[in-house]
Amino acid sequence: MTASMTDAHAAPGGPIKLVALGDSLTAGYRLPADAAFPTVLERLLKAKGADVTVANAGVSGDTATGGLDRVDWSVPDGTAGVILELGANDMLRGTDPKVTEGALSAIIERLKARGIPVLLAGMQAAPNLGPDYKARFDAIYPALAKRYDLTLYPFFLDGIIGDRAQHLDDGLHPNRQGVETIAARMAPTVEAFLDRLRQQPVR
């Protein structure tokens, strides 16, 4: 446990409340509730000494625009930070990256207006969509992170792509082991995000 994590643990007012706003990758498609990404991440963070909760605001099939439509009621008052994981369905549908970027930007702006920081979980386009689309889509997340000074986790599915043993039989969604891998790889970035939250003035 780092000193900063100790401070976060000791923060007044109870646990730090995070919300994971995303699609089926967050929701835990075809998995029991205890195997969904937010629950697994919360367990790993608590094991490292963080006093934190991670609420599951994932909706299967959601696009970035869908997330924008529901961000106000999906992220309740009292939320300290949001893990934003959207865009995979946009990519699978071949949505213009400008539309995806615009919706994600609007979500970030909405949360910023409420004083809620964002950890942005990046997505990458499949190669079969062509090099031009892939280059434009993949650039969305680093650009947004730079524009808004966000904590960025470059690729949500890092560590499981190409590994059939960590996917469901649809080849798209992580299975229980896949979620464990994703959460374990992402946990250090979330810890850094918690450090940033600890330094935020109390609202």
Short mmCIF file of C-alpha atoms in Angstrom, two decimals:
data_model
loop_
_atom_site.label_atom_id
_atom_site.label_comp_id
_atom_site.label_asym_id
_atom_site.label_seq_id
_atom_site.Cartn_x
_atom_site.Cartn_y
_atom_site.Cartn_z
CA MET A 1 0.00 0.00 0.00
CA THR A 2 1.42 3.38 -0.98
CA ALA A 3 1.25 6.39 1.28
CA SER A 4 -1.21 8.02 -1.08
CA MET A 5 -3.47 4.98 -0.99
CA THR A 6 -3.32 5.10 2.79
CA ASP A 7 -4.44 8.73 2.64
CA ALA A 8 -7.28 7.83 0.29
CA HIS A 9 -8.31 5.06 2.66
CA ALA A 10 -8.39 7.55 5.49
CA ALA A 11 -10.37 10.16 3.56
CA PRO A 12 -13.39 11.41 5.53
CA GLY A 13 -16.91 10.56 4.48
CA GLY A 14 -16.54 6.84 3.77
CA PRO A 15 -15.32 5.05 0.68
CA ILE A 16 -14.41 6.76 -2.58
CA LYS A 17 -17.34 6.14 -4.91
CA LEU A 18 -16.47 5.32 -8.51
CA VAL A 19 -18.92 4.60 -11.31
CA ALA A 20 -17.95 2.48 -14.31
CA LEU A 21 -19.95 3.86 -17.23
CA GLY A 22 -19.75 1.55 -20.19
CA ASP A 23 -21.19 -1.10 -22.47
CA SER A 24 -21.32 -4.91 -22.24
CA LEU A 25 -17.59 -5.02 -21.42
CA THR A 26 -18.41 -3.18 -18.20
CA ALA A 27 -21.84 -4.72 -17.62
CA GLY A 28 -20.45 -8.27 -17.56
CA TYR A 29 -22.19 -9.79 -20.56
CA ARG A 30 -23.23 -13.42 -19.85
CA LEU A 31 -21.33 -13.41 -16.57
CA PRO A 32 -22.59 -13.58 -12.97
CA ALA A 33 -22.63 -10.25 -11.14
CA ASP A 34 -19.56 -11.12 -9.07
CA ALA A 35 -17.52 -11.64 -12.25
CA ALA A 36 -18.36 -8.30 -13.91
CA PHE A 37 -15.50 -5.83 -14.35
CA PRO A 38 -16.60 -3.25 -11.71
CA THR A 39 -17.00 -5.91 -9.03
CA VAL A 40 -13.67 -7.57 -9.83
CA LEU A 41 -11.87 -4.22 -9.94
CA GLU A 42 -13.36 -3.18 -6.60
CA ARG A 43 -12.18 -6.46 -5.06
CA LEU A 44 -8.63 -5.99 -6.37
CA LEU A 45 -8.46 -2.38 -5.20
CA LYS A 46 -9.72 -3.25 -1.75
CA ALA A 47 -7.12 -6.01 -1.53
CA LYS A 48 -4.52 -3.29 -2.09
CA GLY A 49 -5.93 -1.20 0.74
CA ALA A 50 -8.19 1.23 -1.09
CA ASP A 51 -11.47 2.18 0.57
CA VAL A 52 -13.46 2.30 -2.66
CA THR A 53 -16.67 1.16 -4.30
CA VAL A 54 -17.12 0.70 -8.05
CA ALA A 55 -20.73 0.86 -9.22
CA ASN A 56 -21.70 -0.95 -12.42
CA ALA A 57 -23.31 1.44 -14.91
CA GLY A 58 -22.70 -0.77 -17.92
CA VAL A 59 -25.43 -1.36 -20.50
CA SER A 60 -24.92 -4.04 -23.12
CA GLY A 61 -25.09 -2.69 -26.66
CA ASP A 62 -24.53 0.90 -25.60
CA THR A 63 -22.75 3.30 -27.93
CA ALA A 64 -21.00 6.50 -26.92
CA THR A 65 -24.16 8.39 -27.92
CA GLY A 66 -26.24 6.04 -25.79
CA GLY A 67 -23.95 6.72 -22.86
CA LEU A 68 -24.38 10.44 -23.37
CA ASP A 69 -28.16 10.03 -23.30
CA ARG A 70 -28.05 8.44 -19.86
CA VAL A 71 -24.96 9.90 -18.20
CA ASP A 72 -26.89 12.29 -15.97
CA TRP A 73 -28.94 9.57 -14.27
CA SER A 74 -26.32 6.81 -14.51
CA VAL A 75 -23.83 8.82 -12.46
CA PRO A 76 -25.48 9.83 -9.19
CA ASP A 77 -24.57 12.77 -7.00
CA GLY A 78 -21.77 11.87 -4.62
CA THR A 79 -19.74 10.07 -7.30
CA ALA A 80 -16.05 10.87 -6.87
CA GLY A 81 -14.91 9.68 -10.30
CA VAL A 82 -16.05 7.87 -13.43
CA ILE A 83 -14.33 5.12 -15.40
CA LEU A 84 -15.57 5.79 -18.94
CA GLU A 85 -15.53 2.71 -21.19
CA LEU A 86 -17.49 3.31 -24.38
CA GLY A 87 -16.86 3.12 -28.11
CA ALA A 88 -16.53 -0.59 -28.86
CA ASN A 89 -20.06 -0.79 -30.29
CA ASP A 90 -19.47 2.36 -32.32
CA MET A 91 -16.45 0.66 -33.85
CA LEU A 92 -18.30 -2.59 -34.54
CA ARG A 93 -21.02 -0.61 -36.33
CA GLY A 94 -18.49 1.41 -38.33
CA THR A 95 -19.71 4.69 -36.80
CA ASP A 96 -17.85 7.78 -37.98
CA PRO A 97 -15.11 8.36 -35.39
CA LYS A 98 -16.09 12.04 -35.30
CA VAL A 99 -19.50 11.01 -33.92
CA THR A 100 -17.92 8.79 -31.27
CA GLU A 101 -15.42 11.45 -30.25
CA GLY A 102 -18.14 14.08 -30.07
CA ALA A 103 -20.31 11.95 -27.79
CA LEU A 104 -17.42 11.01 -25.51
CA SER A 105 -16.36 14.65 -25.35
CA ALA A 106 -19.89 15.66 -24.38
CA ILE A 107 -19.96 13.01 -21.62
CA ILE A 108 -16.66 14.30 -20.25
CA GLU A 109 -17.94 17.89 -20.41
CA ARG A 110 -21.15 16.93 -18.55
CA LEU A 111 -19.15 15.24 -15.80
CA LYS A 112 -16.61 18.07 -15.68
CA ALA A 113 -19.45 20.53 -15.13
CA ARG A 114 -20.47 18.46 -12.11
CA GLY A 115 -16.90 18.37 -10.79
CA ILE A 116 -16.52 14.63 -11.48
CA PRO A 117 -13.12 13.55 -12.89
CA VAL A 118 -12.90 10.87 -15.57
CA LEU A 119 -10.58 7.93 -16.16
CA LEU A 120 -10.84 7.21 -19.88
CA ALA A 121 -10.58 3.57 -20.97
CA GLY A 122 -9.46 3.44 -24.57
CA MET A 123 -10.63 1.15 -27.33
CA GLN A 124 -8.96 0.17 -30.59
CA ALA A 125 -10.56 -0.60 -33.94
CA ALA A 126 -10.34 -4.06 -35.47
CA PRO A 127 -7.88 -4.26 -38.40
CA ASN A 128 -10.57 -5.48 -40.80
CA LEU A 129 -12.16 -2.02 -40.76
CA GLY A 130 -9.20 -0.73 -42.75
CA PRO A 131 -6.14 1.34 -41.87
CA ASP A 132 -7.81 4.74 -42.33
CA TYR A 133 -10.74 3.96 -40.04
CA LYS A 134 -8.43 2.32 -37.50
CA ALA A 135 -6.09 5.30 -37.40
CA ARG A 136 -8.95 7.74 -36.95
CA PHE A 137 -10.75 5.66 -34.33
CA ASP A 138 -7.66 4.76 -32.30
CA ALA A 139 -6.70 8.43 -32.10
CA ILE A 140 -9.92 9.38 -30.30
CA TYR A 141 -8.86 8.38 -26.81
CA PRO A 142 -5.34 9.86 -26.60
CA ALA A 143 -6.72 13.09 -28.09
CA LEU A 144 -9.49 13.35 -25.51
CA ALA A 145 -7.13 12.49 -22.66
CA LYS A 146 -4.78 15.25 -23.78
CA ARG A 147 -7.56 17.79 -24.34
CA TYR A 148 -9.13 17.29 -20.93
CA ASP A 149 -6.04 16.20 -18.95
CA LEU A 150 -7.58 12.82 -18.14
CA THR A 151 -6.08 9.70 -16.70
CA LEU A 152 -5.93 7.35 -19.71
CA TYR A 153 -5.85 3.56 -19.82
CA PRO A 154 -4.91 3.12 -23.49
CA PHE A 155 -6.73 -0.13 -24.33
CA PHE A 156 -9.41 -1.70 -22.17
CA LEU A 157 -8.94 -5.18 -23.69
CA ASP A 158 -5.17 -5.22 -23.30
CA GLY A 159 -3.93 -8.67 -22.33
CA ILE A 160 -6.76 -10.74 -23.75
CA ILE A 161 -6.91 -9.91 -27.47
CA GLY A 162 -6.18 -13.03 -29.51
CA ASP A 163 -6.46 -15.32 -26.49
CA ARG A 164 -9.51 -17.54 -27.00
CA ALA A 165 -9.12 -18.96 -23.50
CA GLN A 166 -10.03 -15.55 -22.06
CA HIS A 167 -13.10 -14.97 -24.22
CA LEU A 168 -16.63 -16.27 -24.34
CA ASP A 169 -17.54 -18.42 -27.32
CA ASP A 170 -18.59 -15.32 -29.26
CA GLY A 171 -14.93 -14.32 -29.47
CA LEU A 172 -15.79 -10.73 -28.50
CA HIS A 173 -16.53 -10.62 -24.79
CA PRO A 174 -14.21 -11.60 -21.96
CA ASN A 175 -15.05 -14.62 -19.85
CA ARG A 176 -14.45 -14.72 -16.11
CA GLN A 177 -10.69 -15.15 -16.53
CA GLY A 178 -10.60 -12.42 -19.16
CA VAL A 179 -12.23 -9.95 -16.80
CA GLU A 180 -9.73 -10.86 -14.09
CA THR A 181 -6.89 -10.12 -16.52
CA ILE A 182 -8.41 -6.80 -17.62
CA ALA A 183 -9.01 -5.65 -14.05
CA ALA A 184 -5.56 -6.70 -12.85
CA ARG A 185 -3.85 -4.85 -15.70
CA MET A 186 -5.96 -1.77 -15.21
CA ALA A 187 -5.75 -1.62 -11.42
CA PRO A 188 -2.47 0.37 -11.24
CA THR A 189 -3.96 3.05 -13.51
CA VAL A 190 -7.07 3.18 -11.34
CA GLU A 191 -4.85 3.53 -8.27
CA ALA A 192 -3.18 6.52 -9.91
CA PHE A 193 -6.65 7.91 -10.64
CA LEU A 194 -7.57 7.50 -6.98
CA ASP A 195 -4.46 9.46 -6.09
CA ARG A 196 -5.69 12.29 -8.30
CA LEU A 197 -9.11 12.16 -6.66
CA ARG A 198 -7.52 12.37 -3.24
CA GLN A 199 -5.90 15.63 -4.27
CA GLN A 200 -9.20 17.13 -5.45
CA PRO A 201 -10.80 19.68 -3.12
CA VAL A 202 -13.78 18.30 -1.25
CA ARG A 203 -17.03 19.31 -2.98
#
